[in-house]
Short mmCIF file of C-alpha atoms and ligand atoms in Angstrom, two decimals:
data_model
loop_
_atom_site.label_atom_id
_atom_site.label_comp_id
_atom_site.label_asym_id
_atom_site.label_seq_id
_atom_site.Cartn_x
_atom_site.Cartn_y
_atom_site.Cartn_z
CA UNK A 230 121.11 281.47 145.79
CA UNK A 231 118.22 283.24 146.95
CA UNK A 232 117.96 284.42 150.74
CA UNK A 233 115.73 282.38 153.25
CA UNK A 234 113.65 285.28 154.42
CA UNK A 235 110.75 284.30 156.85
CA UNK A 236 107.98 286.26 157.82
CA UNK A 237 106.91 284.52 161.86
CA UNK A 238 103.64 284.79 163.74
CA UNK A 239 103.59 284.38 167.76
CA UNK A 240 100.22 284.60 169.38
CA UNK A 241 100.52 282.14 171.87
CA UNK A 242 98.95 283.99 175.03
CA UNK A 243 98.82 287.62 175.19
CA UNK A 244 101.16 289.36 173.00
CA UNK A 245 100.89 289.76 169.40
CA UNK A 246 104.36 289.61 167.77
CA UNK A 247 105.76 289.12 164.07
CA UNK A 248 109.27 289.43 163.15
CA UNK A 249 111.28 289.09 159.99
CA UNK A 250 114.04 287.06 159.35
CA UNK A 251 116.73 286.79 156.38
CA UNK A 252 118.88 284.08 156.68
CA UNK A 253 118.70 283.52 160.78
CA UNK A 254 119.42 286.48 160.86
CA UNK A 255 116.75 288.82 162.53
CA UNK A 256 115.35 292.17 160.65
CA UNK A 257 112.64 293.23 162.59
CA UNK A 258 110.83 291.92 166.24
CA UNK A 259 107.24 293.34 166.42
CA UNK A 260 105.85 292.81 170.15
CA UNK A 261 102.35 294.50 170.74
CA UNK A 262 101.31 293.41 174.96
CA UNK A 263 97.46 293.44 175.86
CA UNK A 264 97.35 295.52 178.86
CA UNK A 265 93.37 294.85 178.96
CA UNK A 266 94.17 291.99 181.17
CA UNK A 267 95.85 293.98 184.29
CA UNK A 268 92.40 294.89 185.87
CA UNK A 269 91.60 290.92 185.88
CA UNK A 270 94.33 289.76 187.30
CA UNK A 271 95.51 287.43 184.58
CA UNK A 272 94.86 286.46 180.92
CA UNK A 273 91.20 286.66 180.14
CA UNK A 274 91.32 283.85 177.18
CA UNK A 275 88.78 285.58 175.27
CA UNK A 276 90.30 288.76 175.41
CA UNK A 277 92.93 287.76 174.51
CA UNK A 278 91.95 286.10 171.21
CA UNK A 279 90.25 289.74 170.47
CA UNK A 280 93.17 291.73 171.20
CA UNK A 281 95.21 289.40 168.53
CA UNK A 282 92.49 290.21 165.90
CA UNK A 283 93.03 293.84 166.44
CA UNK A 284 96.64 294.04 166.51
CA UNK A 285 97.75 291.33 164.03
CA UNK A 286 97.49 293.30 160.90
CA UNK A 287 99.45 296.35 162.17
CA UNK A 288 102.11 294.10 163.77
CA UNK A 289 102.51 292.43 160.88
CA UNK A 290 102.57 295.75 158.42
CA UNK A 291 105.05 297.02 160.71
CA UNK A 292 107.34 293.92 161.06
CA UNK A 293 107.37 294.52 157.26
CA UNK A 294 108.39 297.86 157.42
CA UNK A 295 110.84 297.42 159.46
CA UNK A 296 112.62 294.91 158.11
CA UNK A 297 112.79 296.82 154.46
CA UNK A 298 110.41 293.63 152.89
CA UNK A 299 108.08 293.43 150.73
CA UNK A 300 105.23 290.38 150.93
CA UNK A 301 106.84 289.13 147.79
CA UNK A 302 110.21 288.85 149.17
CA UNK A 303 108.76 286.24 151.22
CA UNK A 304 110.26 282.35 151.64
CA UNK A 305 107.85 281.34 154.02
CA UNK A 306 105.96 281.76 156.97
CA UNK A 307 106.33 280.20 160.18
CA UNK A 308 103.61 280.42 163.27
CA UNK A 309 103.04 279.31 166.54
CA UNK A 310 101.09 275.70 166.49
CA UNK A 311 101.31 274.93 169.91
CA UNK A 312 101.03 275.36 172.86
CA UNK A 313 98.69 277.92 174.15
CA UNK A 314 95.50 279.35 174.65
CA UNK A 315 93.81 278.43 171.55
CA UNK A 316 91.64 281.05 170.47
CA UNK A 317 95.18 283.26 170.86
CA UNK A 318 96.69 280.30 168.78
CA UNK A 319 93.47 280.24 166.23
CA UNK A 320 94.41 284.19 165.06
CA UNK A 321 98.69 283.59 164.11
CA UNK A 322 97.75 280.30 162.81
CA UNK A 323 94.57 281.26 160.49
CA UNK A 324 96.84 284.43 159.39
CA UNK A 325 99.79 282.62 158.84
CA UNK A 326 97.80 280.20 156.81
CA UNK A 327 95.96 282.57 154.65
CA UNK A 328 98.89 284.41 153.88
CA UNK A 329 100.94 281.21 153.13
CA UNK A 330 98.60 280.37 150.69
CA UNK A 331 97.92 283.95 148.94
CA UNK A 332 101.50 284.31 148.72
CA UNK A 333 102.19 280.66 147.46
CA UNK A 334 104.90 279.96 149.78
CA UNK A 335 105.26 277.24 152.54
CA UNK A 336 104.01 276.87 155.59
CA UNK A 337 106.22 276.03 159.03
CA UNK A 338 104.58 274.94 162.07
CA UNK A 339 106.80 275.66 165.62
CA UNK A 340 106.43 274.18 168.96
CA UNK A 341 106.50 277.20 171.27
CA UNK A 342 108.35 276.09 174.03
CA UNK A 343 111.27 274.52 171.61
CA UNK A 344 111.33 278.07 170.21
CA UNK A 345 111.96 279.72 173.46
CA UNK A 346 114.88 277.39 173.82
CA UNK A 347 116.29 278.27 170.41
CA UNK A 348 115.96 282.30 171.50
CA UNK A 349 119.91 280.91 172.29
CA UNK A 350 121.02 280.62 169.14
CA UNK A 351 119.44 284.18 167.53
CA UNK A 352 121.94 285.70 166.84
CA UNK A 353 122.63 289.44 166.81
CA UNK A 354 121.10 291.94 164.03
CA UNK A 355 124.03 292.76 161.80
CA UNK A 356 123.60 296.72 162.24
CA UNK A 357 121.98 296.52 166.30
CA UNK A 358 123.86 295.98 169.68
CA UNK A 359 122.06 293.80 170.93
CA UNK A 360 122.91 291.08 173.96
CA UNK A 361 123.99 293.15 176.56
CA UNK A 362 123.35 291.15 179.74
CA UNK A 363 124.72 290.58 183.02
CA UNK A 364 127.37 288.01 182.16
CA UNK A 365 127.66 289.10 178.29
CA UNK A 366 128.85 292.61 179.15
CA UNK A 367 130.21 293.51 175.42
CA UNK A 368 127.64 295.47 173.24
CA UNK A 369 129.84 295.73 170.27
CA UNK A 370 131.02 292.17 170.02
CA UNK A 371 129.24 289.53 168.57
CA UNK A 372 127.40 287.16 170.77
CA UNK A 373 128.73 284.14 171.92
CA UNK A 374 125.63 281.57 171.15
CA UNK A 375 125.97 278.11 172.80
CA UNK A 376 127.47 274.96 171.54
CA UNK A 377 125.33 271.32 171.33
CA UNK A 378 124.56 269.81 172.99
CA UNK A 379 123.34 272.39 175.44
CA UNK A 380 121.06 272.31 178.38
CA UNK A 381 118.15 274.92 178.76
CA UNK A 382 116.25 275.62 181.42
CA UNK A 383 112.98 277.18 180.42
CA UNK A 384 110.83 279.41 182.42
CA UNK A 385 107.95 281.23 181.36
CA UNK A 386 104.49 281.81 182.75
CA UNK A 387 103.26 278.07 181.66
CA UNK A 388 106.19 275.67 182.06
CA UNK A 389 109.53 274.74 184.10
CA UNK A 390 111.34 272.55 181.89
CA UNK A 391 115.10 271.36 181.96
CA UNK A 392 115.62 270.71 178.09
CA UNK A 393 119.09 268.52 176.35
CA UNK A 394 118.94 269.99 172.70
CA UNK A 395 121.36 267.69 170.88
CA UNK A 396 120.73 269.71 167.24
CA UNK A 397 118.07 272.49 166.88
CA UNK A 398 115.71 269.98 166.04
CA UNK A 399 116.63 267.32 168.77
CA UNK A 400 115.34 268.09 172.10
CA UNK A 401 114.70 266.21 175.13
CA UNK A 402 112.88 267.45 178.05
CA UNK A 403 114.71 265.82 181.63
CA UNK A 404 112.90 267.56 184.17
CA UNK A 405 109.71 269.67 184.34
CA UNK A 406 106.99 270.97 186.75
CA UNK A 407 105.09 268.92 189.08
CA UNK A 408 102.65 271.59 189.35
CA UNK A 409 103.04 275.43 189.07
CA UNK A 410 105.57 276.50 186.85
CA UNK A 411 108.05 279.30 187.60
CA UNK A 412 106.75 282.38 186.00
CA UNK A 413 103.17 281.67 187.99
CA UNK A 414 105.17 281.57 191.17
CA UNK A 415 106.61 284.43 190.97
CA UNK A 416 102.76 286.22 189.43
CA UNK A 417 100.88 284.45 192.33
CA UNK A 418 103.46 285.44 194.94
CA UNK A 419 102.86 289.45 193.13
CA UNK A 420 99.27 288.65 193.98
CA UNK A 421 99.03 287.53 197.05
CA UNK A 422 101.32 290.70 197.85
CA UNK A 423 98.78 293.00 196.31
CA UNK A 424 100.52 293.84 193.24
CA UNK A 425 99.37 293.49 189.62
CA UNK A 426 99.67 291.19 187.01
CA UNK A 427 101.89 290.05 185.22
CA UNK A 428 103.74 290.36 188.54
CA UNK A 429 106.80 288.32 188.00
CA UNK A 430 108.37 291.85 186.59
CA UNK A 431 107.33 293.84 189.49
CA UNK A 432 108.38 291.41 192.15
CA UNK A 433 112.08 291.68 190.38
CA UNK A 434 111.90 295.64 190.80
CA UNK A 435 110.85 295.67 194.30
CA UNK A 436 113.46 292.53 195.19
CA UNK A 437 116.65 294.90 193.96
CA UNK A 438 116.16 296.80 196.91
CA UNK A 439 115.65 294.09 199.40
CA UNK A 440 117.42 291.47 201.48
CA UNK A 441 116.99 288.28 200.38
CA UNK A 442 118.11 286.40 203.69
CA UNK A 443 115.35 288.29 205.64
CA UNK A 444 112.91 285.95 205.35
CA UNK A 445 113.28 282.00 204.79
CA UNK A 446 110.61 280.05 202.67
CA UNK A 447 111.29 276.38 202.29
CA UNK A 448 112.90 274.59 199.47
CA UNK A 449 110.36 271.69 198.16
CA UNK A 450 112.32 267.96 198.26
CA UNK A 451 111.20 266.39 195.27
CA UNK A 452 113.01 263.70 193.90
CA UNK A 453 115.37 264.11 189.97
CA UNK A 454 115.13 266.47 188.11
CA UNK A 455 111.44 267.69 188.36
CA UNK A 456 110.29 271.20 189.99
CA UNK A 457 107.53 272.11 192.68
CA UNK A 458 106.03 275.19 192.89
CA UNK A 459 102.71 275.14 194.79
CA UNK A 460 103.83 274.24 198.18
CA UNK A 461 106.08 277.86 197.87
CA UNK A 462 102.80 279.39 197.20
CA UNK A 463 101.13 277.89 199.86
CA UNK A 464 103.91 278.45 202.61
CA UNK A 465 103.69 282.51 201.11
CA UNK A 466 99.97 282.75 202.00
CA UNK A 467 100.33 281.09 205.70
CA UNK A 468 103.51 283.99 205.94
CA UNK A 469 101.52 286.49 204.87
CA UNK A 470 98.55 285.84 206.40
CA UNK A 471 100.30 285.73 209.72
CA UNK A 472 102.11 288.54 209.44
CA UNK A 473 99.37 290.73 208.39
CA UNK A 474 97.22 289.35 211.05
CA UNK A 475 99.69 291.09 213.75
CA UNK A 476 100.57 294.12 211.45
CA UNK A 477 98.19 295.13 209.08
CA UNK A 478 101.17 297.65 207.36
CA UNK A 479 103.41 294.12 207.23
CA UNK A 480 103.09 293.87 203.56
CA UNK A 481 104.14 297.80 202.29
CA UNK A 482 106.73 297.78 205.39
CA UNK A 483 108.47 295.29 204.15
CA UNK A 484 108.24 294.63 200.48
CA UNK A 485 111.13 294.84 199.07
CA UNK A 486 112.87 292.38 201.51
CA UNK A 487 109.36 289.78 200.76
CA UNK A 488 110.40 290.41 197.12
CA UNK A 489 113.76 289.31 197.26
CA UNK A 490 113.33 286.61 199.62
CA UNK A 491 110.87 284.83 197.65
CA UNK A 492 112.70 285.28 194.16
CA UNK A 493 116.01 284.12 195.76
CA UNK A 494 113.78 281.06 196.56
CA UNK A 495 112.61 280.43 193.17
CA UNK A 496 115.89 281.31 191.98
CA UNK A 497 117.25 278.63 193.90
CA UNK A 498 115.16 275.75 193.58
CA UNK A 499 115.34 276.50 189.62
CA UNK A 500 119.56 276.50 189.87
CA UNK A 501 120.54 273.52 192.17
CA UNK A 502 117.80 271.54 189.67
CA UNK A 503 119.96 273.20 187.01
CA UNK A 504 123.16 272.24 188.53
CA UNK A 505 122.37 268.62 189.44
CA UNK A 506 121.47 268.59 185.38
CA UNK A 507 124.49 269.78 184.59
CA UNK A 508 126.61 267.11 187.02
CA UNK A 509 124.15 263.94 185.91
CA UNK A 510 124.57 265.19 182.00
CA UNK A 511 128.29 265.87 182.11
CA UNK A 512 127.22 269.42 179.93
CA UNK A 513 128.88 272.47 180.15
CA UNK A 514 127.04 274.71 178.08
CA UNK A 515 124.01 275.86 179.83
CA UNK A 516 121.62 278.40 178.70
CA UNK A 517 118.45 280.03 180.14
CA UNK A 518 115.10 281.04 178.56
CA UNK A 519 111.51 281.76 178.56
CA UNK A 520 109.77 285.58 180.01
CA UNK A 521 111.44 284.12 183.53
CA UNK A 522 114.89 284.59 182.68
CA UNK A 523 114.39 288.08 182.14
CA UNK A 524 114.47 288.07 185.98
CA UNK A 525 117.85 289.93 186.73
CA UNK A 526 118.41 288.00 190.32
CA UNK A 527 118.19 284.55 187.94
CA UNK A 528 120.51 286.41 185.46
CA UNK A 529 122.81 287.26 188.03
CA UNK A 530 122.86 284.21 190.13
CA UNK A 531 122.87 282.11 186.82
CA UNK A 532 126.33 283.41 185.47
CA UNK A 533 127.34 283.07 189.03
CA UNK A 534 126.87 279.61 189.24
CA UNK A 535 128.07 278.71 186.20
CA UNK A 536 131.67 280.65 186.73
CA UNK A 537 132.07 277.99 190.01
CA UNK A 538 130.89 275.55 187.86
CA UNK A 539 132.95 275.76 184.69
CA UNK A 540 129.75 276.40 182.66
CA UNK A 541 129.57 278.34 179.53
CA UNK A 542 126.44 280.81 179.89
CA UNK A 543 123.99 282.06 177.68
CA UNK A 544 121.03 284.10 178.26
CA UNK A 545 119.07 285.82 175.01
CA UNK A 546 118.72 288.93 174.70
CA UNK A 547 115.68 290.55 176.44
CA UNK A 548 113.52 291.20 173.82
CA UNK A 549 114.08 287.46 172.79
CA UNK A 550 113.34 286.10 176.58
CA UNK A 551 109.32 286.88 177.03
CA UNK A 552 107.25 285.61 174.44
CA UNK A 553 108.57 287.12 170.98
CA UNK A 554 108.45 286.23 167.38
CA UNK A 555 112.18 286.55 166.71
CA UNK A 556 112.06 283.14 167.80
CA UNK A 557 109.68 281.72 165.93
CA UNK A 558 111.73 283.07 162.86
CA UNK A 559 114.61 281.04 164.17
CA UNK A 560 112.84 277.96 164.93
CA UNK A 561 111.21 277.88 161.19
CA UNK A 562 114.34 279.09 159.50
CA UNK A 563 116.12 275.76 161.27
CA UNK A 564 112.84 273.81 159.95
CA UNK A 565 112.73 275.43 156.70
CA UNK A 566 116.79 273.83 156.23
CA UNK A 567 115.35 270.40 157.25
CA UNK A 568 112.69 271.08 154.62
CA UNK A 569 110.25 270.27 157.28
CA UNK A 570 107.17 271.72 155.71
CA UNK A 571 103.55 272.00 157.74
CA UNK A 572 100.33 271.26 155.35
CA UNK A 573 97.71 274.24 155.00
CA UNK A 574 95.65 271.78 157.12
CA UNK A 575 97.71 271.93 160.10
CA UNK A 576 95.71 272.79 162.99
CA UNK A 577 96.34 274.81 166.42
CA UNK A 578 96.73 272.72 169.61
CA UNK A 579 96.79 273.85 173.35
CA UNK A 580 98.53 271.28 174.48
CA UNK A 581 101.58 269.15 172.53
CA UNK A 582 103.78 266.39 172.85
CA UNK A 583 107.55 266.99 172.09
O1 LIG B 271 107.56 283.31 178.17
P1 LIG B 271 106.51 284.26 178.61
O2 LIG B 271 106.55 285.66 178.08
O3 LIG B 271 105.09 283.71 178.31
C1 LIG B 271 104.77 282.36 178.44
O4 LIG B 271 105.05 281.60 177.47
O5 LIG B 271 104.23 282.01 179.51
O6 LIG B 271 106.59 284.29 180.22
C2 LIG B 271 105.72 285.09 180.96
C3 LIG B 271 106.10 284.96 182.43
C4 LIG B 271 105.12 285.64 183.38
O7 LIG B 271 104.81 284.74 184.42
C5 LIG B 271 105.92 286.84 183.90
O8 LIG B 271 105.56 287.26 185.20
C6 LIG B 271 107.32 286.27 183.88
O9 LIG B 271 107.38 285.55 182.66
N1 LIG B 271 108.34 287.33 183.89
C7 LIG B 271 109.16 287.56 184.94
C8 LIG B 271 109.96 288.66 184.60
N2 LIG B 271 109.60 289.08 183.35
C9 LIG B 271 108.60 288.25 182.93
N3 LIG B 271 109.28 286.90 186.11
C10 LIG B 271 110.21 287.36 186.97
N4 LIG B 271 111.01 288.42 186.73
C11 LIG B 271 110.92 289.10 185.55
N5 LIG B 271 111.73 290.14 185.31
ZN1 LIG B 272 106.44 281.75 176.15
#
């Protein structure tokens, strides 16, 4: 039988990625970041669309490359549909399109947030090590990947979401963001503090050296599963504001313990949600993804909880945690199986129902 190989397009915000698989199995992971948005302070949408035009047809060549494929090796070719900004989403999904249809292959249309869930089940490259993380120590053994159902809680830069995924196809979202979600707590927290974006990466650095019990921010009470975020944000300015008001040096005195006190709040309003999942659902295999759980104090406190628990952990590896086409690949490889096929008239959509 021939090999499922699938070429993937991410272009969902502000990094252009392709990646190759053959078989689930991943050949080659492509990122290229647009660092034209630091001196804004955030994603400028239309720079970002530009910055996808520029680097899609090298990231793609190299993906290629990579991977040891040739354009006629091809099976088909799976994109980001939604969500997104949509002039990022406009670029993968016009390539991916055109190429589907030089190439004469099909076409297979991914959700973007189910894909970062199914970052869990990538598993490793037959020749690489990857997978190291904090609770996976073993380079050279295969990684564990979870068992369904699983729950996933997903944290990137646009969503919170507690996620059941009964079969890679079969997902239900339980809980979810009020308001902010975790990945712009942590980036408006880095900017409030001075620090540029994305800042979720730097606050992590600076909170390694810090005490986390230095400084108390509250935890918000809302009701089930769902998440708050903006009240944090709020009680960080009124801190900071008061503090610098009777020491102007507050902020660069004390940074690394305002790091790690604020991520160990984030950190914990994002596991006890987790763990009262985990109690209501009766699941024991619990995983983590989205550009958030590369944060190594989640990482960290994550396996934790789940060895007093009784969980199971997973976290992806962390080229497969911010946004990456590797999983993409995976999500359309599961689709391509179901022989669920997207029409060349499928369109890009910012927003999208599960
Ligand atoms: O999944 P992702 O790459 O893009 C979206 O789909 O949004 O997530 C990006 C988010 C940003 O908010 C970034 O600050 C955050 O992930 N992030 C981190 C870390 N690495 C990325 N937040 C905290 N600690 C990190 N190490
Ligand atoms: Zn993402």
């Amino acid at each position: 039988m021939q090999p499922i190989t699938i070429l993937a397009i991410e272009s969902s915000c502000d990094e252009t990625s392709c990646a190759i698989s053959r078989d689930g199995i991943i050949l080659s992971n492509i990122i290229a970041g647009q660092a034209v948005h630091e001196q804004y302070g955030g994603v400028v949408p239309e720079l970002a669309s530009r910055a996808h035009m520029q680097h899609i047809v090298p990231v793609v060549d190299a993906a290629l490359k990579e991977a040891g494929c040739t354009p006629a090796e091809l099976t088909a070719i799976a994109f980001t549909q939604s969500p997104g900004l949509i002039g990022s989403l406009l670029v993968g999904s016009q390539f991916a399109k055109s190429l589907a249809l030089s190439l004469d292959i099909p076409l297979l249309a991914v959700h973007h947030m189910q894909a970062h869930v199914l970052a869990n089940l990538i598993p490793d490259r037959a020749t690489t090590a990857a997978g190291s993380t904090a609770d996976q120590p073993s380079p050279s053994a295969p990684r564990p990947l979870p068992s369904f159902p699983f729950l996933c809680l997903t944290v990137s830069g646009g969503h919170t979401q507690i996620v059941v995924c009964h079969s890679p196809l079969k997902m239900e979202v339980i809980g979810e963001t009020l308001d902010d979600a975790a990945g712009e707590a942590f980036d408006k927290s880095a900017k409030l503090l001075g620090l540029p974006y994305p800042g979720g990466p730097l606050i992590d650095k600076y909170a390694r050296e810090g005490n986390p019990t230095r400084f108390s921010f509250p935890e918000p009470q809302i009701p089930g599963l769902n998440f708050s975020f903006s009240g944090l944000k709020t009680a960080i300015l009124y801190f900071l504001q008061q503090h610098v008001a009777d020491n102007p040096a507050f902020i660069e005195a004390n940074l690394p313990d305002i790091c790690a006190s604020i991520q160990g709040r984030i950190v914990s309003i994002l596991l006890n949600k987790l763990r009262r999942a985990a109690r209501e659902t009766g699941i024991t295999d619990l995983c983590i993804a989205g550009g958030v759980s590369a944060n190594s104090g989640l990482r960290l406190s994550f396996a934790k909880m789940g060895r007093s628990e009784g969980w199971n952990t997973f976290i992806p590896p962390f080229e497969y945690c911010t946004d990456n086409a590797a999983m993409i690949a995976i999500t359309g490889h599961y689709k391509y199986l179901a022989g669920n096929f997207a029409p060349l008239s499928a369109s890009a959509s910012a927003r999208a129902e599960w």
